[in-house]
mmCIF file of C-alpha atoms in Angstrom:
data_model
loop_
_atom_site.group_PDB
_atom_site.id
_atom_site.type_symbol
_atom_site.label_atom_id
_atom_site.label_comp_id
_atom_site.label_asym_id
_atom_site.label_seq_id
_atom_site.Cartn_x
_atom_site.Cartn_y
_atom_site.Cartn_z
ATOM 1 C CA UNK A 1 51.578 87.384 61.085
ATOM 2 C CA UNK A 2 52.500 85.601 57.892
ATOM 3 C CA UNK A 3 55.018 86.817 55.361
ATOM 4 C CA UNK A 4 53.784 88.210 52.083
ATOM 5 C CA UNK A 5 54.843 86.370 48.972
ATOM 6 C CA UNK A 6 57.152 87.963 46.418
ATOM 7 C CA UNK A 7 57.550 87.300 42.685
ATOM 8 C CA UNK A 8 59.837 84.298 42.204
ATOM 9 C CA UNK A 9 58.784 82.604 45.470
ATOM 10 C CA UNK A 10 57.495 79.049 45.192
ATOM 11 C CA UNK A 11 53.733 79.199 45.696
ATOM 12 C CA UNK A 12 52.816 77.240 48.844
ATOM 13 C CA UNK A 13 51.219 73.905 47.968
ATOM 14 C CA UNK A 14 47.651 73.337 49.076
ATOM 15 C CA UNK A 15 44.824 70.826 48.943
ATOM 16 C CA UNK A 16 41.411 72.114 49.999
ATOM 17 C CA UNK A 17 37.795 71.019 49.536
ATOM 18 C CA UNK A 18 35.722 72.803 46.902
ATOM 19 C CA UNK A 19 32.030 73.722 47.214
ATOM 20 C CA UNK A 20 31.097 70.068 46.639
ATOM 21 C CA UNK A 21 33.676 68.708 49.111
ATOM 22 C CA UNK A 22 36.006 67.484 46.335
ATOM 23 C CA UNK A 23 39.700 67.974 47.131
ATOM 24 C CA UNK A 24 41.502 70.407 44.806
ATOM 25 C CA UNK A 25 45.275 70.887 44.880
ATOM 26 C CA UNK A 26 47.442 73.602 43.412
ATOM 27 C CA UNK A 27 49.543 70.795 41.904
ATOM 28 C CA UNK A 28 46.476 69.723 39.856
ATOM 29 C CA UNK A 29 47.111 72.875 37.801
ATOM 30 C CA UNK A 30 50.839 72.424 37.118
ATOM 31 C CA UNK A 31 51.652 73.561 33.605
ATOM 32 C CA UNK A 32 48.882 76.195 33.686
ATOM 33 C CA UNK A 33 48.819 79.697 35.110
ATOM 34 C CA UNK A 34 46.537 80.097 38.106
ATOM 35 C CA UNK A 35 45.016 83.222 39.590
ATOM 36 C CA UNK A 36 44.471 82.420 43.278
ATOM 37 C CA UNK A 37 42.396 85.050 45.008
ATOM 38 C CA UNK A 38 41.591 85.270 48.700
ATOM 39 C CA UNK A 39 38.388 86.892 49.951
ATOM 40 C CA UNK A 40 36.880 87.342 53.428
ATOM 41 C CA UNK A 41 33.405 85.792 53.140
ATOM 42 C CA UNK A 42 30.989 84.281 50.639
ATOM 43 C CA UNK A 43 27.591 85.946 50.198
ATOM 44 C CA UNK A 44 28.812 89.429 51.202
ATOM 45 C CA UNK A 45 28.482 92.392 48.792
ATOM 46 C CA UNK A 46 32.174 93.004 47.987
ATOM 47 C CA UNK A 47 33.072 89.327 47.710
ATOM 48 C CA UNK A 48 30.024 88.697 45.525
ATOM 49 C CA UNK A 49 31.035 91.550 43.200
ATOM 50 C CA UNK A 50 34.573 90.197 42.942
ATOM 51 C CA UNK A 51 33.470 86.583 42.335
ATOM 52 C CA UNK A 52 30.956 87.721 39.689
ATOM 53 C CA UNK A 53 33.668 89.820 37.983
ATOM 54 C CA UNK A 54 35.947 86.766 37.825
ATOM 55 C CA UNK A 55 33.062 84.625 36.508
ATOM 56 C CA UNK A 56 32.176 87.243 33.860
ATOM 57 C CA UNK A 57 35.796 87.288 32.657
ATOM 58 C CA UNK A 58 36.529 83.575 33.054
ATOM 59 C CA UNK A 59 36.397 82.802 29.333
ATOM 60 C CA UNK A 60 38.758 85.679 28.541
ATOM 61 C CA UNK A 61 41.198 84.589 31.273
ATOM 62 C CA UNK A 62 40.957 80.899 30.291
ATOM 63 C CA UNK A 63 41.640 81.867 26.681
ATOM 64 C CA UNK A 64 44.850 83.522 27.867
ATOM 65 C CA UNK A 65 45.806 80.345 29.778
ATOM 66 C CA UNK A 66 44.670 81.311 33.285
ATOM 67 C CA UNK A 67 42.575 79.284 35.696
ATOM 68 C CA UNK A 68 40.889 81.038 38.629
ATOM 69 C CA UNK A 69 40.575 79.743 42.199
ATOM 70 C CA UNK A 70 38.907 81.679 45.012
ATOM 71 C CA UNK A 71 39.749 80.778 48.620
ATOM 72 C CA UNK A 72 37.927 81.901 51.771
ATOM 73 C CA UNK A 73 37.551 80.611 55.329
ATOM 74 C CA UNK A 74 33.949 79.566 54.566
ATOM 75 C CA UNK A 75 32.842 75.930 54.807
ATOM 76 C CA UNK A 76 32.053 74.017 51.556
ATOM 77 C CA UNK A 77 28.288 74.182 52.232
ATOM 78 C CA UNK A 78 28.358 77.990 52.279
ATOM 79 C CA UNK A 79 30.497 78.044 49.119
ATOM 80 C CA UNK A 80 27.937 75.813 47.362
ATOM 81 C CA UNK A 81 25.160 78.213 48.361
ATOM 82 C CA UNK A 82 27.282 81.171 47.136
ATOM 83 C CA UNK A 83 28.075 79.453 43.819
ATOM 84 C CA UNK A 84 24.471 78.462 43.181
ATOM 85 C CA UNK A 85 22.921 81.786 44.231
ATOM 86 C CA UNK A 86 25.300 83.843 42.055
ATOM 87 C CA UNK A 87 25.808 81.292 39.217
ATOM 88 C CA UNK A 88 29.562 81.402 39.808
ATOM 89 C CA UNK A 89 31.867 79.501 37.469
ATOM 90 C CA UNK A 90 35.148 80.004 39.367
ATOM 91 C CA UNK A 91 36.484 77.214 41.571
ATOM 92 C CA UNK A 92 35.775 78.111 45.198
ATOM 93 C CA UNK A 93 37.808 76.424 47.927
ATOM 94 C CA UNK A 94 37.199 76.266 51.678
ATOM 95 C CA UNK A 95 40.020 77.056 54.127
ATOM 96 C CA UNK A 96 38.251 77.149 57.523
ATOM 97 C CA UNK A 97 41.551 76.536 59.383
ATOM 98 C CA UNK A 98 43.052 79.525 57.515
ATOM 99 C CA UNK A 99 46.334 77.636 56.985
ATOM 100 C CA UNK A 100 46.480 78.363 53.244
ATOM 101 C CA UNK A 101 45.380 81.962 53.796
ATOM 102 C CA UNK A 102 48.267 82.353 56.259
ATOM 103 C CA UNK A 103 50.812 80.595 54.025
ATOM 104 C CA UNK A 104 49.978 83.078 51.244
ATOM 105 C CA UNK A 105 50.169 86.121 53.545
ATOM 106 C CA UNK A 106 46.430 86.698 53.068
ATOM 107 C CA UNK A 107 45.477 86.524 56.738
ATOM 108 C CA UNK A 108 46.591 88.890 59.456
ATOM 109 C CA UNK A 109 46.230 92.443 60.703
ATOM 110 C CA UNK A 110 44.352 94.860 58.493
ATOM 111 C CA UNK A 111 42.548 98.159 58.839
ATOM 112 C CA UNK A 112 38.769 97.997 58.834
ATOM 113 C CA UNK A 113 36.879 101.267 59.219
ATOM 114 C CA UNK A 114 39.923 102.822 60.888
ATOM 115 C CA UNK A 115 40.391 99.980 63.403
ATOM 116 C CA UNK A 116 43.117 97.342 63.304
ATOM 117 C CA UNK A 117 41.549 93.890 63.154
ATOM 118 C CA UNK A 118 42.783 90.401 62.327
ATOM 119 C CA UNK A 119 41.156 88.770 59.331
ATOM 120 C CA UNK A 120 41.385 87.882 55.668
ATOM 121 C CA UNK A 121 43.392 90.360 53.613
ATOM 122 C CA UNK A 122 41.782 90.545 50.175
ATOM 123 C CA UNK A 123 44.671 89.385 47.998
ATOM 124 C CA UNK A 124 45.454 87.905 44.596
ATOM 125 C CA UNK A 125 48.457 85.735 43.798
ATOM 126 C CA UNK A 126 49.225 84.789 40.212
ATOM 127 C CA UNK A 127 51.104 81.500 39.966
ATOM 128 C CA UNK A 128 53.001 80.580 36.787
ATOM 129 C CA UNK A 129 53.158 77.203 35.046
ATOM 130 C CA UNK A 130 56.123 76.152 37.197
ATOM 131 C CA UNK A 131 54.331 76.865 40.481
ATOM 132 C CA UNK A 132 56.212 80.097 41.164
ATOM 133 C CA UNK A 133 54.646 83.415 42.171
ATOM 134 C CA UNK A 134 54.440 85.721 39.167
ATOM 135 C CA UNK A 135 52.628 88.527 41.022
ATOM 136 C CA UNK A 136 51.352 88.983 44.569
ATOM 137 C CA UNK A 137 48.825 91.745 45.192
ATOM 138 C CA UNK A 138 47.623 92.550 48.716
ATOM 139 C CA UNK A 139 44.861 94.771 50.115
ATOM 140 C CA UNK A 140 43.159 94.870 46.735
ATOM 141 C CA UNK A 141 39.717 96.402 46.209
ATOM 142 C CA UNK A 142 36.779 94.110 45.447
ATOM 143 C CA UNK A 143 35.453 96.420 42.736
ATOM 144 C CA UNK A 144 37.522 96.959 39.601
ATOM 145 C CA UNK A 145 40.233 94.509 40.667
ATOM 146 C CA UNK A 146 39.532 91.928 37.932
ATOM 147 C CA UNK A 147 39.647 94.620 35.232
ATOM 148 C CA UNK A 148 42.997 95.802 36.630
ATOM 149 C CA UNK A 149 44.419 92.240 36.589
ATOM 150 C CA UNK A 150 43.298 91.770 32.977
ATOM 151 C CA UNK A 151 44.919 95.085 32.011
ATOM 152 C CA UNK A 152 48.152 94.345 33.940
ATOM 153 C CA UNK A 153 48.439 90.860 32.406
ATOM 154 C CA UNK A 154 47.810 92.258 28.928
ATOM 155 C CA UNK A 155 44.917 89.822 28.376
#
């Protein structure tokens, strides 16, 4: 199981395809703050709620200097369907090999309906302008999480 990130850690570098198959790297965002959130699956109720919440608050977050990237193990084609169906404005990246999920501590054992399973741990990592972890939140709830981030960041 992967280690969870701590504030001050260097955020693991990544390059993943977006919903259109275009490669996006964390380094593309150097000099800007990035909210990287990890979710289990596109087109599911909780993940849709979370992605819509980020989209609804994107202007507010961008105004405060934050960019938002969502990462799941879905393939780009499914992400494109998700984006188009829900009119999402956040950047969605595909990590079918789960290497980035693991490097961020967002994949491993979790409790699901009282059972221990291995899967995506709904997580949010806020990366500062220098590429360091500002905050790392694990086992977050899909509903109300974006509002909590906005409040915690003082946006």
